[in-house]
Every structure is written in structure tokens, then in C-alpha cells.
CSV table of C-alpha atoms and ligand atoms in Angstrom, one decimal:
chain,number,residue,atom,x,y,z
R,1,UNK,CA,0.2,0.2,0.4
R,2,UNK,CA,2.5,2.5,0.8
R,3,UNK,CA,4.3,1.9,-2.2
R,4,UNK,CA,1.5,2.1,-4.1
R,5,UNK,CA,0.9,4.9,-2.6
R,6,UNK,CA,4.9,6.5,-3.2
R,7,UNK,CA,4.3,5.4,-7.0
R,8,UNK,CA,0.8,7.6,-7.3
R,9,UNK,CA,2.9,10.6,-5.7
R,10,UNK,CA,5.8,10.1,-8.3
R,11,UNK,CA,3.7,9.9,-10.3
R,12,UNK,CA,1.3,12.9,-9.3
R,13,UNK,CA,4.8,14.6,-9.1
R,14,UNK,CA,5.7,14.2,-12.7
R,15,UNK,CA,2.0,15.2,-14.2
R,16,UNK,CA,2.2,18.4,-12.3
R,17,UNK,CA,5.8,19.0,-13.4
R,18,UNK,CA,4.8,18.6,-16.6
R,19,UNK,CA,2.1,20.8,-16.5
R,20,UNK,CA,3.5,24.0,-14.6
R,21,UNK,CA,6.2,23.6,-17.6
R,22,UNK,CA,3.2,23.5,-20.4
R,23,UNK,CA,2.0,26.5,-22.3
R,24,UNK,CA,4.1,28.3,-24.9
R,25,UNK,CA,7.8,29.7,-23.2
R,26,UNK,CA,6.7,33.5,-23.2
R,27,UNK,CA,10.6,35.4,-22.0
R,28,UNK,CA,9.1,38.4,-21.4
R,29,UNK,CA,6.1,36.8,-18.5
R,30,UNK,CA,9.0,34.4,-16.7
R,31,UNK,CA,10.6,36.1,-13.6
R,32,UNK,CA,11.6,33.3,-11.8
R,33,UNK,CA,14.5,31.5,-13.4
R,34,UNK,CA,14.9,27.5,-13.2
R,35,UNK,CA,12.1,26.4,-14.8
R,36,UNK,CA,12.9,26.7,-18.2
R,37,UNK,CA,12.1,23.1,-19.4
R,38,UNK,CA,14.8,21.2,-20.9
R,39,UNK,CA,13.8,21.7,-24.4
R,40,UNK,CA,13.3,25.3,-24.5
R,41,UNK,CA,16.3,27.4,-24.3
R,42,UNK,CA,16.9,30.1,-21.7
R,43,UNK,CA,16.4,33.5,-22.6
R,44,UNK,CA,16.2,36.8,-20.4
R,45,UNK,CA,13.6,39.1,-20.8
R,46,UNK,CA,13.2,41.3,-24.1
R,47,UNK,CA,14.1,45.4,-22.6
R,48,UNK,CA,14.2,48.4,-25.1
R,49,UNK,CA,16.0,51.0,-23.8
R,50,UNK,CA,15.6,52.7,-20.4
R,51,UNK,CA,14.1,56.1,-19.7
R,52,UNK,CA,16.5,59.2,-20.0
R,53,UNK,CA,15.8,62.2,-18.1
R,54,UNK,CA,15.9,66.0,-19.6
R,55,UNK,CA,16.9,68.6,-17.5
R,56,UNK,CA,13.3,69.6,-18.0
R,57,UNK,CA,12.3,66.7,-16.6
R,58,UNK,CA,13.8,67.9,-13.2
R,59,UNK,CA,12.9,70.0,-10.7
R,60,UNK,CA,14.6,73.6,-10.5
R,61,UNK,CA,16.0,72.8,-7.3
R,62,UNK,CA,17.9,70.1,-8.1
R,63,UNK,CA,18.1,71.1,-11.6
R,64,UNK,CA,20.7,74.0,-9.8
R,65,UNK,CA,23.0,71.1,-8.5
R,66,UNK,CA,23.0,69.4,-11.6
R,67,UNK,CA,24.1,71.9,-13.7
R,68,UNK,CA,27.1,73.1,-10.7
R,69,UNK,CA,28.7,69.6,-11.4
R,70,UNK,CA,28.6,69.9,-14.8
R,71,UNK,CA,30.1,73.7,-15.3
R,72,UNK,CA,32.6,72.1,-12.8
R,73,UNK,CA,33.5,69.2,-15.0
R,74,UNK,CA,33.9,71.4,-18.2
R,75,UNK,CA,35.3,73.8,-16.7
R,76,UNK,CA,38.2,70.9,-15.3
R,77,UNK,CA,38.3,69.8,-18.8
R,78,UNK,CA,38.9,73.5,-20.6
R,79,UNK,CA,41.8,73.7,-18.2
R,80,UNK,CA,43.0,70.7,-18.5
R,81,UNK,CA,42.8,71.0,-22.5
R,82,UNK,CA,41.2,67.8,-22.8
R,83,UNK,CA,37.8,66.5,-23.6
R,84,UNK,CA,35.7,63.4,-21.1
R,85,UNK,CA,36.1,64.5,-17.7
R,86,UNK,CA,34.0,63.3,-15.1
R,87,UNK,CA,33.3,63.9,-11.0
R,88,UNK,CA,31.9,61.5,-8.7
R,89,UNK,CA,30.3,63.2,-5.8
R,90,UNK,CA,29.4,61.1,-2.1
R,91,UNK,CA,26.1,60.8,-1.7
R,92,UNK,CA,25.9,63.9,0.8
R,93,UNK,CA,26.8,66.3,-2.5
R,94,UNK,CA,30.4,66.7,-1.3
R,95,UNK,CA,32.6,66.3,-4.4
R,96,UNK,CA,34.6,63.1,-3.7
R,97,UNK,CA,36.7,63.0,-6.5
R,98,UNK,CA,37.3,63.3,-10.4
R,99,UNK,CA,38.7,61.6,-13.7
R,100,UNK,CA,40.2,62.7,-16.7
R,101,UNK,CA,40.4,61.2,-19.6
R,102,UNK,CA,43.9,61.1,-20.8
R,103,UNK,CA,44.4,58.3,-22.7
R,104,UNK,CA,46.6,56.6,-20.5
R,105,UNK,CA,47.9,54.3,-19.0
R,106,UNK,CA,45.5,52.9,-21.4
R,107,UNK,CA,42.8,53.1,-23.9
R,108,UNK,CA,40.2,51.8,-21.8
R,109,UNK,CA,41.1,55.1,-19.0
R,110,UNK,CA,37.8,57.1,-19.8
R,111,UNK,CA,36.8,59.9,-17.2
R,112,UNK,CA,34.4,57.6,-15.5
R,113,UNK,CA,36.5,54.5,-14.9
R,114,UNK,CA,40.1,56.9,-14.3
R,115,UNK,CA,37.1,58.3,-11.4
R,116,UNK,CA,35.7,55.3,-10.2
R,117,UNK,CA,39.6,53.9,-9.6
R,118,UNK,CA,40.5,57.1,-8.5
R,119,UNK,CA,38.2,57.6,-5.9
R,120,UNK,CA,38.7,54.2,-4.4
R,121,UNK,CA,41.9,54.3,-4.6
R,122,UNK,CA,41.6,58.0,-2.3
R,123,UNK,CA,38.8,56.4,0.1
R,124,UNK,CA,38.9,53.4,-0.4
R,125,UNK,CA,35.9,52.7,-1.7
R,126,UNK,CA,34.5,49.6,-3.3
R,127,UNK,CA,31.0,50.5,-3.4
R,128,UNK,CA,29.6,53.8,-5.3
R,129,UNK,CA,25.9,53.5,-3.8
R,130,UNK,CA,24.1,56.4,-3.4
R,131,UNK,CA,27.0,58.3,-5.1
R,132,UNK,CA,26.3,60.7,-8.0
R,133,UNK,CA,28.6,60.4,-11.4
R,134,UNK,CA,28.6,63.8,-13.8
R,135,UNK,CA,30.4,63.4,-17.2
R,136,UNK,CA,30.8,65.8,-19.8
R,137,UNK,CA,30.0,62.8,-22.9
R,138,UNK,CA,27.3,60.5,-22.2
R,139,UNK,CA,29.2,57.1,-20.9
R,140,UNK,CA,29.9,54.7,-23.5
R,141,UNK,CA,29.2,51.3,-23.2
R,142,UNK,CA,32.1,50.2,-21.5
R,143,UNK,CA,31.7,53.0,-18.8
R,144,UNK,CA,28.4,52.5,-18.3
R,145,UNK,CA,28.4,48.9,-17.7
R,146,UNK,CA,30.9,50.0,-15.0
R,147,UNK,CA,29.0,52.4,-13.4
R,148,UNK,CA,25.9,49.8,-13.2
R,149,UNK,CA,28.3,47.7,-11.6
R,150,UNK,CA,29.7,50.1,-9.0
R,151,UNK,CA,26.2,50.9,-8.4
R,152,UNK,CA,25.8,54.7,-9.0
R,153,UNK,CA,22.5,55.9,-7.9
R,154,UNK,CA,22.7,58.9,-10.2
R,155,UNK,CA,24.5,59.8,-13.8
R,156,UNK,CA,24.7,63.2,-15.6
R,157,UNK,CA,26.4,63.8,-18.9
R,158,UNK,CA,26.1,67.1,-20.8
R,159,UNK,CA,26.7,65.3,-24.6
R,160,UNK,CA,25.1,62.7,-25.8
R,161,UNK,CA,26.6,60.0,-27.4
R,162,UNK,CA,24.8,60.4,-30.5
R,163,UNK,CA,26.1,64.0,-31.2
R,164,UNK,CA,29.7,62.6,-30.3
R,165,UNK,CA,29.1,60.1,-32.7
R,166,UNK,CA,27.3,61.8,-35.4
R,167,UNK,CA,27.7,65.5,-35.4
R,168,UNK,CA,31.4,65.9,-33.8
R,169,UNK,CA,32.5,62.7,-35.8
R,170,UNK,CA,34.4,61.0,-33.1
R,171,UNK,CA,34.7,58.0,-32.6
R,172,UNK,CA,33.0,56.0,-30.2
R,173,UNK,CA,30.7,52.3,-29.6
R,174,UNK,CA,27.2,53.8,-31.1
R,175,UNK,CA,24.9,53.0,-28.6
R,176,UNK,CA,22.4,54.9,-26.0
R,177,UNK,CA,24.0,54.3,-23.0
R,178,UNK,CA,20.3,53.9,-21.6
R,179,UNK,CA,20.5,50.4,-23.8
R,180,UNK,CA,23.0,48.7,-20.4
R,181,UNK,CA,21.5,50.9,-18.5
R,182,UNK,CA,17.9,49.4,-18.9
R,183,UNK,CA,19.5,45.8,-17.9
R,184,UNK,CA,20.7,46.5,-14.2
R,185,UNK,CA,17.5,44.9,-13.1
R,186,UNK,CA,20.4,41.8,-14.3
R,187,UNK,CA,22.6,42.8,-10.8
R,188,UNK,CA,19.5,43.4,-8.7
R,189,UNK,CA,16.8,45.1,-8.5
R,190,UNK,CA,17.4,48.1,-6.8
R,191,UNK,CA,20.8,49.1,-9.2
R,192,UNK,CA,19.0,51.5,-12.0
R,193,UNK,CA,21.0,54.2,-11.9
R,194,UNK,CA,19.1,58.1,-12.6
R,195,UNK,CA,20.3,59.4,-15.1
R,196,UNK,CA,20.2,62.7,-16.8
R,197,UNK,CA,21.6,63.2,-20.5
R,198,UNK,CA,22.0,67.0,-21.8
R,199,UNK,CA,22.7,69.2,-18.4
R,200,UNK,CA,24.7,72.2,-19.6
R,201,UNK,CA,24.4,70.1,-23.6
R,202,UNK,CA,24.7,73.1,-25.4
R,203,UNK,CA,28.4,74.0,-22.6
R,204,UNK,CA,29.8,70.5,-23.4
R,205,UNK,CA,28.8,70.3,-27.5
R,206,UNK,CA,30.8,73.2,-27.6
R,207,UNK,CA,33.7,71.9,-26.0
R,208,UNK,CA,33.8,68.7,-27.6
R,209,UNK,CA,33.6,71.5,-31.0
R,210,UNK,CA,33.9,69.2,-34.1
R,211,UNK,CA,36.2,66.6,-35.6
R,212,UNK,CA,34.7,66.5,-38.5
R,213,UNK,CA,36.7,68.4,-40.7
R,214,UNK,CA,40.1,66.8,-38.9
R,215,UNK,CA,40.3,63.6,-40.2
R,216,UNK,CA,43.9,63.0,-39.5
R,217,UNK,CA,43.0,62.6,-35.7
R,218,UNK,CA,42.9,60.4,-33.7
R,219,UNK,CA,39.5,60.5,-32.3
R,220,UNK,CA,38.1,61.4,-35.9
R,221,UNK,CA,35.7,58.7,-37.4
R,222,UNK,CA,33.3,59.1,-40.1
R,223,UNK,CA,30.1,58.6,-39.1
R,224,UNK,CA,27.8,56.7,-40.3
R,225,UNK,CA,24.4,58.2,-39.5
R,226,UNK,CA,22.3,60.2,-41.4
R,227,UNK,CA,20.8,64.1,-40.4
R,228,UNK,CA,17.4,65.1,-41.0
R,229,UNK,CA,15.7,68.8,-40.1
R,230,UNK,CA,12.4,68.2,-38.9
R,231,UNK,CA,9.9,65.4,-38.2
R,232,UNK,CA,7.4,64.5,-41.0
R,233,UNK,CA,4.1,62.7,-40.3
R,234,UNK,CA,2.4,61.0,-43.9
R,235,UNK,CA,-0.9,58.8,-43.6
R,236,UNK,CA,-1.9,56.7,-46.2
R,237,UNK,CA,-3.9,53.8,-46.5
R,238,UNK,CA,-2.5,51.1,-48.2
R,239,UNK,CA,-5.2,48.1,-48.4
R,240,UNK,CA,-9.3,48.3,-47.7
R,241,UNK,CA,-11.3,45.9,-47.1
R,242,UNK,CA,-15.3,45.9,-45.6
R,243,UNK,CA,-15.4,46.5,-42.5
R,244,UNK,CA,-11.5,46.9,-42.0
R,245,UNK,CA,-9.2,49.2,-43.1
R,246,UNK,CA,-5.8,48.6,-43.3
R,247,UNK,CA,-3.0,51.5,-43.3
R,248,UNK,CA,0.2,52.5,-43.5
R,249,UNK,CA,1.5,55.3,-41.4
R,250,UNK,CA,5.7,56.5,-41.8
R,251,UNK,CA,7.1,58.6,-39.6
R,252,UNK,CA,10.6,60.2,-40.6
R,253,UNK,CA,12.6,62.3,-38.5
R,254,UNK,CA,14.2,65.0,-40.3
R,255,UNK,CA,15.6,66.3,-36.9
R,256,UNK,CA,17.8,66.1,-34.1
R,257,UNK,CA,17.5,62.8,-32.4
R,258,UNK,CA,14.7,62.6,-30.0
R,259,UNK,CA,13.2,61.2,-27.0
R,260,UNK,CA,9.8,60.1,-27.0
R,261,UNK,CA,7.5,57.9,-28.4
R,262,UNK,CA,5.9,54.2,-28.6
R,263,UNK,CA,6.3,51.9,-28.3
R,264,UNK,CA,3.9,48.3,-28.2
R,265,UNK,CA,5.4,45.3,-26.9
R,266,UNK,CA,5.1,43.4,-30.6
R,267,UNK,CA,7.1,46.2,-32.7
R,268,UNK,CA,10.5,44.4,-33.9
R,269,UNK,CA,13.4,46.0,-36.2
R,270,UNK,CA,13.8,45.8,-39.5
R,271,UNK,CA,16.7,45.8,-42.2
R,272,UNK,CA,18.3,49.3,-42.0
R,273,UNK,CA,17.1,51.1,-39.5
R,274,UNK,CA,13.6,50.0,-40.2
R,275,UNK,CA,11.3,50.1,-36.8
R,276,UNK,CA,7.5,48.2,-37.7
R,277,UNK,CA,5.3,48.6,-35.0
R,278,UNK,CA,2.8,45.5,-35.6
R,279,UNK,CA,-0.1,46.6,-33.6
R,280,UNK,CA,-3.9,45.7,-34.4
R,281,UNK,CA,-6.0,48.0,-32.4
R,282,UNK,CA,-9.5,46.4,-31.9
R,283,UNK,CA,-11.5,48.1,-29.3
R,284,UNK,CA,-14.4,48.6,-31.2
R,285,UNK,CA,-15.7,51.8,-31.2
R,286,UNK,CA,-12.6,53.7,-29.8
R,287,UNK,CA,-11.8,55.8,-32.3
R,288,UNK,CA,-8.0,55.1,-33.9
R,289,UNK,CA,-6.8,59.0,-33.2
R,290,UNK,CA,-7.8,58.8,-29.0
R,291,UNK,CA,-5.2,55.2,-28.4
R,292,UNK,CA,-2.3,56.3,-26.9
R,293,UNK,CA,0.9,55.0,-27.4
R,294,UNK,CA,3.1,56.0,-24.1
R,295,UNK,CA,6.1,57.6,-24.7
R,296,UNK,CA,9.3,56.1,-23.1
R,297,UNK,CA,11.6,55.1,-25.8
R,298,UNK,CA,14.5,56.5,-27.8
R,299,UNK,CA,13.0,55.7,-31.3
R,300,UNK,CA,14.2,57.9,-33.4
R,301,UNK,CA,18.2,58.4,-34.6
R,302,UNK,CA,18.9,60.4,-37.6
R,303,UNK,CA,17.3,58.9,-40.4
R,304,UNK,CA,15.0,56.2,-38.5
R,305,UNK,CA,11.7,55.9,-40.2
R,306,UNK,CA,8.7,54.2,-38.3
R,307,UNK,CA,6.3,51.8,-40.5
R,308,UNK,CA,3.7,50.6,-38.5
R,309,UNK,CA,0.0,49.7,-39.8
R,310,UNK,CA,-3.3,49.1,-37.1
R,311,UNK,CA,-6.4,47.9,-38.4
R,312,UNK,CA,-9.5,49.4,-37.3
R,313,UNK,CA,-13.4,47.6,-36.9
R,314,UNK,CA,-15.9,49.1,-38.2
R,315,UNK,CA,-16.0,52.2,-40.4
R,316,UNK,CA,-13.9,55.0,-39.6
R,317,UNK,CA,-12.6,56.9,-41.7
R,318,UNK,CA,-8.9,57.1,-41.4
R,319,UNK,CA,-7.8,60.0,-39.3
R,320,UNK,CA,-3.9,58.9,-38.0
R,321,UNK,CA,-2.3,61.7,-35.6
R,322,UNK,CA,0.8,61.4,-33.6
R,323,UNK,CA,2.0,63.5,-31.1
R,324,UNK,CA,5.5,63.3,-30.1
R,325,UNK,CA,7.5,64.4,-27.2
R,326,UNK,CA,10.7,66.0,-27.6
R,327,UNK,CA,13.5,66.0,-25.6
R,328,UNK,CA,15.1,69.3,-26.9
T,401,LIG,C1,30.3,64.2,3.0
T,401,LIG,O1,31.3,63.2,3.0
T,401,LIG,C2,32.2,62.9,3.2
T,401,LIG,C3,32.9,61.3,3.5
T,401,LIG,O2,32.1,60.4,4.4
T,401,LIG,C4,32.6,64.0,3.7
T,401,LIG,O3,34.5,63.6,3.9
T,401,LIG,C5,32.6,64.4,3.7
T,401,LIG,O4,32.4,66.0,5.1
T,401,LIG,C6,31.0,65.3,4.2
T,401,LIG,N1,30.5,66.0,3.7
T,401,LIG,C7,29.7,67.2,4.7
T,401,LIG,C8,29.5,69.0,4.1
T,401,LIG,O5,29.3,67.0,5.3
T,402,LIG,C1,41.5,62.4,-8.2
T,402,LIG,O1,41.3,63.5,-7.6
T,402,LIG,C2,41.3,64.7,-7.1
T,402,LIG,C3,40.8,65.2,-6.2
T,402,LIG,O2,38.9,66.1,-7.3
T,402,LIG,C4,41.9,65.3,-8.2
T,402,LIG,O3,42.7,65.8,-7.6
T,402,LIG,C5,42.9,64.5,-8.6
T,402,LIG,O4,43.2,64.7,-10.1
T,402,LIG,C6,42.8,63.2,-9.7
T,402,LIG,N1,43.3,62.3,-9.9
T,402,LIG,C7,43.5,61.3,-11.6
T,402,LIG,C8,44.5,60.5,-11.6
T,402,LIG,O5,42.5,61.9,-11.8
T,403,LIG,C1,21.4,54.4,0.3
T,403,LIG,O1,20.7,55.8,0.1
T,403,LIG,C2,19.4,54.7,0.6
T,403,LIG,C3,17.8,56.3,1.1
T,403,LIG,O2,18.2,57.1,1.2
T,403,LIG,C4,19.0,54.8,1.9
T,403,LIG,O3,18.3,53.9,2.5
T,403,LIG,C5,20.7,53.3,2.1
T,403,LIG,O4,20.6,52.9,3.1
T,403,LIG,C6,21.7,54.1,1.1
T,403,LIG,N1,23.0,52.9,1.0
T,403,LIG,C7,24.2,53.2,1.6
T,403,LIG,C8,24.8,52.0,1.2
T,403,LIG,O5,24.1,54.4,1.8
T,404,LIG,C1,1.9,41.4,-37.6
T,404,LIG,O1,1.1,40.7,-37.1
T,404,LIG,C2,0.8,39.4,-37.9
T,404,LIG,C3,-0.4,38.5,-36.7
T,404,LIG,O2,0.1,38.4,-36.0
T,404,LIG,C4,1.5,38.8,-38.8
T,404,LIG,O3,1.1,37.1,-39.8
T,404,LIG,C5,2.2,39.1,-39.5
T,404,LIG,O4,3.8,39.2,-40.1
T,404,LIG,C6,3.3,40.7,-38.6
T,404,LIG,N1,3.8,41.8,-39.5
T,404,LIG,C7,4.7,42.8,-39.1
T,404,LIG,C8,5.5,43.1,-40.4
T,404,LIG,O5,5.2,41.6,-38.1
T,405,LIG,C1,-7.9,64.2,-38.9
T,405,LIG,O1,-8.1,64.3,-37.3
T,405,LIG,C2,-6.8,65.7,-36.3
T,405,LIG,C3,-7.9,65.8,-35.5
T,405,LIG,O2,-9.1,65.7,-35.5
T,405,LIG,C4,-8.7,67.0,-37.4
T,405,LIG,O3,-8.0,68.3,-37.7
T,405,LIG,C5,-8.4,66.9,-39.1
T,405,LIG,O4,-9.3,67.8,-39.9
T,405,LIG,C6,-8.3,65.3,-39.7
T,405,LIG,N1,-8.6,65.5,-40.8
T,405,LIG,C7,-9.0,64.8,-42.0
T,405,LIG,C8,-8.4,64.3,-43.5
T,405,LIG,O5,-10.1,63.9,-41.2
């Protein structure tokens, strides 16, 4: 009897275990590890880039502090005739140390990494929990990773990577640091820093100047970017059939890279910088132009084109409008 019950228990366990794994594996919904069926691939959750706050998002009393921090690194940069300078502040707001990218002793001695090592040498700091870092140029992919490992609370910069690479023709890894910062969850729930870009942007950009006409400089790169002037929204019906209307809307950025917009979870990144949003808005009785896409993602880099289609139940006239939330 005991053996039969044990066997039954084992059988039930197997059945429950199989049931627990049943269904499509959806990485975006898996939050507890170790439960992938052996036949499936492990995959972390899919993420877009994180939020980069703008000066206009920051309360004025706090912004004044960040402007002072930025003014200081720009001032030091000018005094030393260097481009990339970073500073680190204690949680109480006192300056702890600075770091200057001098290319020495090697190419990974960036302002941020030099400052981190400097502060550690000076004070023995191992983890920068609740510290703030300022940097003239947005952290590169390497430094963004370092800042997450170091557990900074707040990160502030003047000049964006996009501008460094695309407008200033300075060699850089063409990636928004927010891509890395958004993945801080991998080091712990509270590791995501608060990120503020573009503080004293004009001054910082001016100090970087331009390498575009200096192809012999070691910093020069011929950027693989495109420059445009303004956002234009065009709208056209691509197919129409009984009860349904299919639209294709192309949004072309003719201006500087902007914050904002979109996206539903079901977009894909196509070839040649084309983002495809494939969202079905099926709520019958809801006019399509009342639908809200919540802005949280940097969508438009220069020359990026967004193409998407949607279907409307019913017989609404086609009239798609979008509101963009600009950063600059
Ligand atoms: C801020 O903290 C640092 C490190 O503990 C300390 O050296 C400094 O005196 C503090 N500053 C103020 C104004 O309390
Ligand atoms: C380290 O920081 C201190 C304090 O800001 C600064 O005086 C010094 O020049 C820095 N050293 C390096 C190597 O950047
Ligand atoms: C960081 O700041 C938070 C909020 O003030 C505080 O609860 C926490 O103890 C601080 N952590 C460290 C290591 O200072
Ligand atoms: C849009 O979604 C439909 C239904 O899920 C799918 O069949 C189609 O391939 C998708 N189109 C694009 C461009 O992703
Ligand atoms: C589209 O909707 C907007 C906002 O309601 C309106 O101003 C505009 O006239 C409409 N265009 C067409 C072609 O219906």
C-alpha cells in the first residue's frame, strides 16, 4: 500500500511538473529562473532602452545642483584641455574626486573609470551606492556597464553619444547608454541608476567642438549616421476591405535625435534602421486617434523610419495622428 501511494505520488509529481512547464514559453513573463523546460532555450526578458531624463524633467532646485556639477567638469576639461572629464560626489553632495581621460595608461582609462579608480584609491570606496557621477560625454557602453557594476545612484552628462558620434565625428561605440542602464536589473532590483542627459548640453557640445573636418585626428571617425531637419508624419491607406481598413504610417525624423514615442511590445526592428510596429488596435467603438502610445523609448535616431499598420474594427475614416514628445 505504501509503495502504491509512493508510486502514485511520484506519478502525480511528474504530471504536475509537466503541467507547470506546459504552455508557450514567454520570456517576458518568466520572472523566476530555473523553470525552463529542458527542451527550451533560456532567454532573459526582452527590453528596450531605459529612460533618460531631460533637464526639463528635473525640479529646478535639483537641476541647479546638476548644472553646477556639469559646469565643474566642463571647467576642468577646459583647464586641462581634455574632452572627457568625470566627477564623483558623495551621497551628501560633497565632491569626492574627478577623473580625466588622458588615454593613459591605456585606452580603457575613460573619465568615468579613472574617476572610479581615483575615488577608490583616495577613500577605499568599493561600491558607489547613492553616489552621483557627472561626465562631459555620455558614458560609452564600457563605462555604462562599469557605472552599473559600481552601483551609482545618479548619472548626469552633457553631450549625448549620438551627437558625439554623428555630429562631432568622434569615434565612439554607437550605443545609447540607456540600453545598458535598462539592464541593471540583472545585478539586483535596485541597481537601475537615475539617468539625466543633456545638462549644460550646449556648453558641453561646444567644448567637444567638431572633428568632422579633422580626419587626421586620432579621434576622428566618419560617422555612419544621417542628419535630418524635422519630423514629418505622412499617412496613407495601403489596403481597405470590408469592415477593416489597413493603414501604413511612416514617420520620418528630419530632425535631431529625439526622446519619446511608442512602443507596444510587438514591434520589431527591421533592416536598415526600420522599426516596424505591428499593433492591432481592435477596441471597437474607439476612434483610432484616441489611442495613446506611452512615450518611453528613444525611437528616432537620425534617418530612422517608423512604419506600422493597424486595423480598425468598423468603418472609421482614416485619420491617424501622433503626438511627439521632444527632448530638446
Ligand atoms: C560628506 O561625506 C564625506 C564622506 O563621508 C565627508 O568627508 C564630508 O565631510 C561630508 N561633507 C559634508 C558637508 O558633510
Ligand atoms: C583624483 O581626484 C582628485 C580630487 O578631485 C584630483 O585632485 C586628482 O587630480 C584626481 N586624480 C586623477 C588621477 O584623476
Ligand atoms: C542609500 O540611500 C537610501 C535612501 O536614502 C538608504 O536607505 C540607504 O541606506 C543608502 N545606502 C547606502 C549604502 O548608503
Ligand atoms: C503582424 O502581425 C500579424 C499577426 O500576428 C503577423 O501575421 C504579421 O506577420 C505581422 N507583420 C509584421 C510586419 O510583423
Ligand atoms: C484628422 O483629425 C484631426 C484632429 O481631429 C482634424 O483636425 C483633421 O481635420 C482630420 N483630418 C481629416 C482628413 O479628417
